[in-house]
């Protein structure tokens, strides 16, 4: 299985901060990576697909980059609605696997 | 806007078979650009892909669960279902059904989720 490792596990930040989350794959997955946001008691919601494509309806402050084994999700200016847990997921190889999650907390 | 809704028992006893159904509304399950999957999340933990099914009945299972899981699809009811056998407390989780979309010719990713249903395995 492809192991997806996110860092950090927890991130404390303030409104307006630029935030970056990293996701590393145990082997190359090309650009077949998605990012999801999950709030407590809710289903995940896709933000980015194919490493850097912004899903329709997602604010432009979210962006993704990377190729191969290293990927990043950036929030350019953190908003109150962005405090949540973020997951990366590779969909290049079965079984599709998720990172362990990064919790973004209010500083 | 397509919507997904899980249904099934919230409490099951150890060793029995768990059955869940996902109803798809405002859209057809008979799509050539969508797969239909199940993902679970134990309380306080991360996400685990269980498997996916195409409307033709083709299935793709996580090897870690393949010996216990069976998926089916009913295109007349616009539903797909999960059966997980020999459950234990470790199968306690929120179970999400989700749509996977094929875009730009690539593999499918999860672009629409049901709200999830908590299943507790306990005697």
mmCIF file of C-alpha atoms in Angstrom:
data_model
loop_
_atom_site.group_PDB
_atom_site.id
_atom_site.type_symbol
_atom_site.label_atom_id
_atom_site.label_comp_id
_atom_site.label_asym_id
_atom_site.label_seq_id
_atom_site.Cartn_x
_atom_site.Cartn_y
_atom_site.Cartn_z
ATOM 1 C CA UNK A 1 0.000 0.000 0.000
ATOM 2 C CA UNK A 2 1.076 3.587 -0.611
ATOM 3 C CA UNK A 3 1.701 5.303 2.717
ATOM 4 C CA UNK A 4 0.663 8.949 2.887
ATOM 5 C CA UNK A 5 2.345 11.009 5.608
ATOM 6 C CA UNK A 6 1.136 14.480 6.473
ATOM 7 C CA UNK A 7 2.991 17.124 8.450
ATOM 8 C CA UNK A 8 2.387 18.657 10.798
ATOM 9 C CA UNK A 9 -0.272 16.620 12.605
ATOM 10 C CA UNK A 10 -1.522 19.746 14.320
ATOM 11 C CA UNK A 11 -1.043 23.351 13.323
ATOM 12 C CA UNK A 12 -1.901 26.417 15.411
ATOM 13 C CA UNK A 13 -2.474 29.572 13.412
ATOM 14 C CA UNK A 14 -4.251 32.917 13.470
ATOM 15 C CA UNK A 15 -6.778 34.415 11.122
ATOM 16 C CA UNK A 16 -4.897 35.955 8.205
ATOM 17 C CA UNK A 17 -1.902 33.612 8.456
ATOM 18 C CA UNK A 18 -0.479 31.800 5.457
ATOM 19 C CA UNK A 19 -0.655 28.079 6.184
ATOM 20 C CA UNK A 20 1.109 25.208 4.454
ATOM 21 C CA UNK A 21 0.466 21.492 4.954
ATOM 22 C CA UNK A 22 2.764 18.859 3.466
ATOM 23 C CA UNK A 23 1.864 15.385 2.268
ATOM 24 C CA UNK A 24 4.462 12.791 1.298
ATOM 25 C CA UNK A 25 3.789 9.557 -0.567
ATOM 26 C CA UNK A 26 5.864 6.437 -0.007
ATOM 27 C CA UNK A 27 6.302 6.137 -3.777
ATOM 28 C CA UNK A 28 5.539 8.274 -6.795
ATOM 29 C CA UNK A 29 1.865 8.909 -7.480
ATOM 30 C CA UNK A 30 2.381 11.391 -10.318
ATOM 31 C CA UNK A 31 -0.242 14.120 -9.707
ATOM 32 C CA UNK A 32 -3.070 11.850 -8.581
ATOM 33 C CA UNK A 33 -3.575 13.488 -5.229
ATOM 34 C CA UNK A 34 -6.612 15.131 -3.651
ATOM 35 C CA UNK A 35 -7.031 17.319 -0.586
ATOM 36 C CA UNK A 36 -10.130 17.263 1.619
ATOM 37 C CA UNK A 37 -11.381 19.456 4.441
ATOM 38 C CA UNK A 38 -13.405 17.892 7.237
ATOM 39 C CA UNK A 39 -15.216 19.671 10.036
ATOM 40 C CA UNK A 40 -16.385 17.890 13.212
ATOM 41 C CA UNK A 41 -19.426 15.699 12.613
ATOM 42 C CA UNK A 42 -19.398 16.345 8.876
ATOM 43 C CA UNK A 43 -18.302 14.510 5.776
ATOM 44 C CA UNK A 44 -15.060 15.457 4.049
ATOM 45 C CA UNK A 45 -15.275 17.999 1.261
ATOM 46 C CA UNK A 46 -12.867 18.029 -1.691
ATOM 47 C CA UNK A 47 -10.743 21.153 -2.103
ATOM 48 C CA UNK A 48 -8.098 20.161 -4.645
ATOM 49 C CA UNK A 49 -7.811 17.291 -7.134
ATOM 50 C CA UNK A 50 -5.001 16.230 -9.432
ATOM 51 C CA UNK A 51 -2.575 17.924 -7.035
ATOM 52 C CA UNK A 52 -3.315 21.498 -8.087
ATOM 53 C CA UNK A 53 -6.820 21.735 -9.570
ATOM 54 C CA UNK A 54 -9.198 23.806 -7.462
ATOM 55 C CA UNK A 55 -12.607 22.157 -7.121
ATOM 56 C CA UNK A 56 -15.520 24.280 -8.279
ATOM 57 C CA UNK A 57 -16.905 26.461 -5.508
ATOM 58 C CA UNK A 58 -13.784 26.286 -3.340
ATOM 59 C CA UNK A 59 -12.322 29.691 -2.381
ATOM 60 C CA UNK A 60 -9.229 30.739 -4.297
ATOM 61 C CA UNK A 61 -7.226 31.124 -1.083
ATOM 62 C CA UNK A 62 -6.740 27.356 -1.258
ATOM 63 C CA UNK A 63 -4.056 26.064 -3.602
ATOM 64 C CA UNK A 64 -2.177 22.831 -4.132
ATOM 65 C CA UNK A 65 1.119 21.883 -5.705
ATOM 66 C CA UNK A 66 3.482 18.979 -6.090
ATOM 67 C CA UNK A 67 4.354 15.963 -8.168
ATOM 68 C CA UNK A 68 5.667 12.504 -7.511
ATOM 69 C CA UNK A 69 6.041 12.056 -3.766
ATOM 70 C CA UNK A 70 5.799 15.527 -2.227
ATOM 71 C CA UNK A 71 2.746 17.749 -2.198
ATOM 72 C CA UNK A 72 1.570 20.868 -0.404
ATOM 73 C CA UNK A 73 -1.742 22.484 0.412
ATOM 74 C CA UNK A 74 -1.556 26.208 1.035
ATOM 75 C CA UNK A 75 -4.157 28.528 2.507
ATOM 76 C CA UNK A 76 -3.027 32.020 1.577
ATOM 77 C CA UNK A 77 -4.939 33.874 4.305
ATOM 78 C CA UNK A 78 -6.584 31.716 6.950
ATOM 79 C CA UNK A 79 -10.242 32.489 7.577
ATOM 80 C CA UNK A 80 -12.400 31.530 10.593
ATOM 81 C CA UNK A 81 -14.226 28.946 8.467
ATOM 82 C CA UNK A 82 -10.937 27.180 7.674
ATOM 83 C CA UNK A 83 -10.317 25.762 11.143
ATOM 84 C CA UNK A 84 -10.793 22.062 10.412
ATOM 85 C CA UNK A 85 -8.913 18.855 9.690
ATOM 86 C CA UNK A 86 -7.313 18.372 6.285
ATOM 87 C CA UNK A 87 -6.565 15.060 4.585
ATOM 88 C CA UNK A 88 -4.582 14.194 1.505
ATOM 89 C CA UNK A 89 -5.462 11.102 -0.525
ATOM 90 C CA UNK A 90 -3.668 9.317 -3.331
ATOM 91 C CA UNK A 91 -5.762 7.778 -6.066
ATOM 92 C CA UNK A 92 -3.071 6.437 -8.346
ATOM 93 C CA UNK A 93 -2.795 2.933 -6.883
ATOM 94 C CA UNK A 94 -5.201 0.547 -5.199
ATOM 95 C CA UNK A 95 -5.887 0.598 -2.352
ATOM 96 C CA UNK A 96 -6.540 4.326 -2.356
ATOM 97 C CA UNK A 97 -5.079 5.700 0.853
ATOM 98 C CA UNK A 98 -5.398 8.814 2.981
ATOM 99 C CA UNK A 99 -2.944 10.720 5.100
ATOM 100 C CA UNK A 100 -3.508 10.713 8.845
ATOM 101 C CA UNK A 101 -4.843 14.260 8.803
ATOM 102 C CA UNK A 102 -3.678 17.722 9.852
ATOM 103 C CA UNK A 103 -5.760 19.587 12.378
ATOM 104 C CA UNK A 104 -5.681 23.368 11.972
ATOM 105 C CA UNK A 105 -6.423 25.044 15.304
ATOM 106 C CA UNK A 106 -6.950 28.608 16.405
ATOM 107 C CA UNK A 107 -3.802 30.065 17.928
ATOM 108 C CA UNK B 1 -27.384 18.735 -7.193
ATOM 109 C CA UNK B 2 -26.809 15.005 -6.689
ATOM 110 C CA UNK B 3 -27.248 13.846 -3.101
ATOM 111 C CA UNK B 4 -26.188 10.673 -1.322
ATOM 112 C CA UNK B 5 -27.833 9.260 1.795
ATOM 113 C CA UNK B 6 -26.702 6.280 3.845
ATOM 114 C CA UNK B 7 -29.164 4.032 5.645
ATOM 115 C CA UNK B 8 -28.820 1.024 7.897
ATOM 116 C CA UNK B 9 -28.688 -0.066 11.535
ATOM 117 C CA UNK B 10 -26.766 2.044 13.989
ATOM 118 C CA UNK B 11 -25.998 -0.894 16.271
ATOM 119 C CA UNK B 12 -24.952 -4.396 15.312
ATOM 120 C CA UNK B 13 -23.763 -7.325 17.378
ATOM 121 C CA UNK B 14 -20.303 -8.835 17.033
ATOM 122 C CA UNK B 15 -19.886 -11.597 14.439
ATOM 123 C CA UNK B 16 -22.948 -10.599 12.381
ATOM 124 C CA UNK B 17 -23.007 -9.041 8.914
ATOM 125 C CA UNK B 18 -23.345 -5.276 8.683
ATOM 126 C CA UNK B 19 -25.475 -4.021 5.792
ATOM 127 C CA UNK B 20 -25.664 -0.425 4.614
ATOM 128 C CA UNK B 21 -27.324 1.148 1.605
ATOM 129 C CA UNK B 22 -26.582 4.427 -0.143
ATOM 130 C CA UNK B 23 -29.416 6.078 -2.039
ATOM 131 C CA UNK B 24 -28.509 8.430 -4.861
ATOM 132 C CA UNK B 25 -30.981 11.223 -5.604
ATOM 133 C CA UNK B 26 -31.178 13.975 -8.224
ATOM 134 C CA UNK B 27 -28.875 12.044 -10.510
ATOM 135 C CA UNK B 28 -28.416 8.620 -12.067
ATOM 136 C CA UNK B 29 -26.155 5.929 -10.718
ATOM 137 C CA UNK B 30 -25.824 4.718 -14.311
ATOM 138 C CA UNK B 31 -22.971 7.051 -15.159
ATOM 139 C CA UNK B 32 -19.904 6.214 -17.219
ATOM 140 C CA UNK B 33 -17.831 8.880 -15.447
ATOM 141 C CA UNK B 34 -18.613 8.000 -11.855
ATOM 142 C CA UNK B 35 -17.797 5.259 -9.408
ATOM 143 C CA UNK B 36 -19.534 4.787 -6.091
ATOM 144 C CA UNK B 37 -17.553 4.092 -2.966
ATOM 145 C CA UNK B 38 -17.551 3.527 0.767
ATOM 146 C CA UNK B 39 -15.150 5.131 3.235
ATOM 147 C CA UNK B 40 -15.165 4.664 6.977
ATOM 148 C CA UNK B 41 -13.801 6.636 9.914
ATOM 149 C CA UNK B 42 -13.440 5.168 13.410
ATOM 150 C CA UNK B 43 -14.290 7.667 16.153
ATOM 151 C CA UNK B 44 -11.523 10.244 16.461
ATOM 152 C CA UNK B 45 -9.425 8.630 13.735
ATOM 153 C CA UNK B 46 -8.659 8.993 10.036
ATOM 154 C CA UNK B 47 -10.300 7.873 6.821
ATOM 155 C CA UNK B 48 -10.125 4.379 5.330
ATOM 156 C CA UNK B 49 -11.292 3.474 1.820
ATOM 157 C CA UNK B 50 -13.363 0.278 1.927
ATOM 158 C CA UNK B 51 -14.029 -0.148 -1.766
ATOM 159 C CA UNK B 52 -15.870 1.079 -4.847
ATOM 160 C CA UNK B 53 -18.346 -0.168 -7.414
ATOM 161 C CA UNK B 54 -19.232 0.832 -10.974
ATOM 162 C CA UNK B 55 -22.845 0.776 -12.140
ATOM 163 C CA UNK B 56 -22.103 -2.340 -14.197
ATOM 164 C CA UNK B 57 -21.262 -4.169 -10.981
ATOM 165 C CA UNK B 58 -17.474 -4.108 -11.275
ATOM 166 C CA UNK B 59 -15.984 -3.904 -7.811
ATOM 167 C CA UNK B 60 -12.700 -2.748 -6.284
ATOM 168 C CA UNK B 61 -12.033 -3.653 -2.660
ATOM 169 C CA UNK B 62 -9.403 -2.688 -0.130
ATOM 170 C CA UNK B 63 -7.356 -5.882 0.344
ATOM 171 C CA UNK B 64 -7.443 -5.338 4.103
ATOM 172 C CA UNK B 65 -11.221 -5.915 4.064
ATOM 173 C CA UNK B 66 -11.747 -7.892 0.862
ATOM 174 C CA UNK B 67 -12.351 -11.213 2.584
ATOM 175 C CA UNK B 68 -15.301 -9.780 4.520
ATOM 176 C CA UNK B 69 -16.865 -7.212 2.195
ATOM 177 C CA UNK B 70 -19.348 -7.433 -0.655
ATOM 178 C CA UNK B 71 -20.744 -4.563 -2.696
ATOM 179 C CA UNK B 72 -23.802 -4.548 -4.904
ATOM 180 C CA UNK B 73 -25.630 -2.018 -7.057
ATOM 181 C CA UNK B 74 -29.331 -1.722 -7.890
ATOM 182 C CA UNK B 75 -29.736 0.594 -10.854
ATOM 183 C CA UNK B 76 -33.540 0.360 -10.735
ATOM 184 C CA UNK B 77 -33.555 1.822 -7.232
ATOM 185 C CA UNK B 78 -30.540 4.076 -7.829
ATOM 186 C CA UNK B 79 -28.815 2.541 -4.835
ATOM 187 C CA UNK B 80 -25.623 0.736 -3.969
ATOM 188 C CA UNK B 81 -24.931 -1.350 -0.896
ATOM 189 C CA UNK B 82 -22.224 -2.627 1.414
ATOM 190 C CA UNK B 83 -22.159 -5.874 3.354
ATOM 191 C CA UNK B 84 -19.373 -6.417 5.881
ATOM 192 C CA UNK B 85 -19.239 -9.814 7.538
ATOM 193 C CA UNK B 86 -17.947 -11.060 10.889
ATOM 194 C CA UNK B 87 -17.856 -7.598 12.417
ATOM 195 C CA UNK B 88 -15.958 -6.801 15.598
ATOM 196 C CA UNK B 89 -15.608 -3.724 17.773
ATOM 197 C CA UNK B 90 -12.810 -2.615 15.420
ATOM 198 C CA UNK B 91 -15.455 -2.071 12.727
ATOM 199 C CA UNK B 92 -17.164 0.616 14.811
ATOM 200 C CA UNK B 93 -17.000 3.723 12.660
ATOM 201 C CA UNK B 94 -18.846 6.379 10.735
ATOM 202 C CA UNK B 95 -19.496 4.902 7.297
ATOM 203 C CA UNK B 96 -19.652 7.333 4.393
ATOM 204 C CA UNK B 97 -20.849 6.605 0.896
ATOM 205 C CA UNK B 98 -19.278 8.803 -1.736
ATOM 206 C CA UNK B 99 -19.235 9.475 -5.450
ATOM 207 C CA UNK B 100 -15.978 9.302 -7.337
ATOM 208 C CA UNK B 101 -15.593 11.291 -10.525
ATOM 209 C CA UNK B 102 -13.369 10.656 -13.501
ATOM 210 C CA UNK B 103 -12.030 13.945 -14.821
ATOM 211 C CA UNK B 104 -9.500 14.750 -17.530
ATOM 212 C CA UNK B 105 -9.164 11.051 -18.235
ATOM 213 C CA UNK B 106 -7.577 10.321 -14.876
ATOM 214 C CA UNK B 107 -8.513 7.911 -12.096
ATOM 215 C CA UNK B 108 -11.580 8.768 -10.012
ATOM 216 C CA UNK B 109 -11.471 10.829 -6.830
ATOM 217 C CA UNK B 110 -14.133 11.506 -4.201
ATOM 218 C CA UNK B 111 -16.081 14.624 -5.136
ATOM 219 C CA UNK B 112 -19.382 14.135 -3.321
ATOM 220 C CA UNK B 113 -20.102 12.521 0.038
ATOM 221 C CA UNK B 114 -23.098 11.389 2.035
ATOM 222 C CA UNK B 115 -23.461 12.736 5.549
ATOM 223 C CA UNK B 116 -22.254 9.468 7.074
ATOM 224 C CA UNK B 117 -23.847 7.015 9.474
ATOM 225 C CA UNK B 118 -22.362 5.825 12.764
ATOM 226 C CA UNK B 119 -22.330 2.066 13.165
ATOM 227 C CA UNK B 120 -21.468 0.697 16.582
ATOM 228 C CA UNK B 121 -20.535 -2.951 17.017
ATOM 229 C CA UNK B 122 -21.461 -4.051 20.512
ATOM 230 C CA UNK B 123 -23.296 -6.839 22.248
#
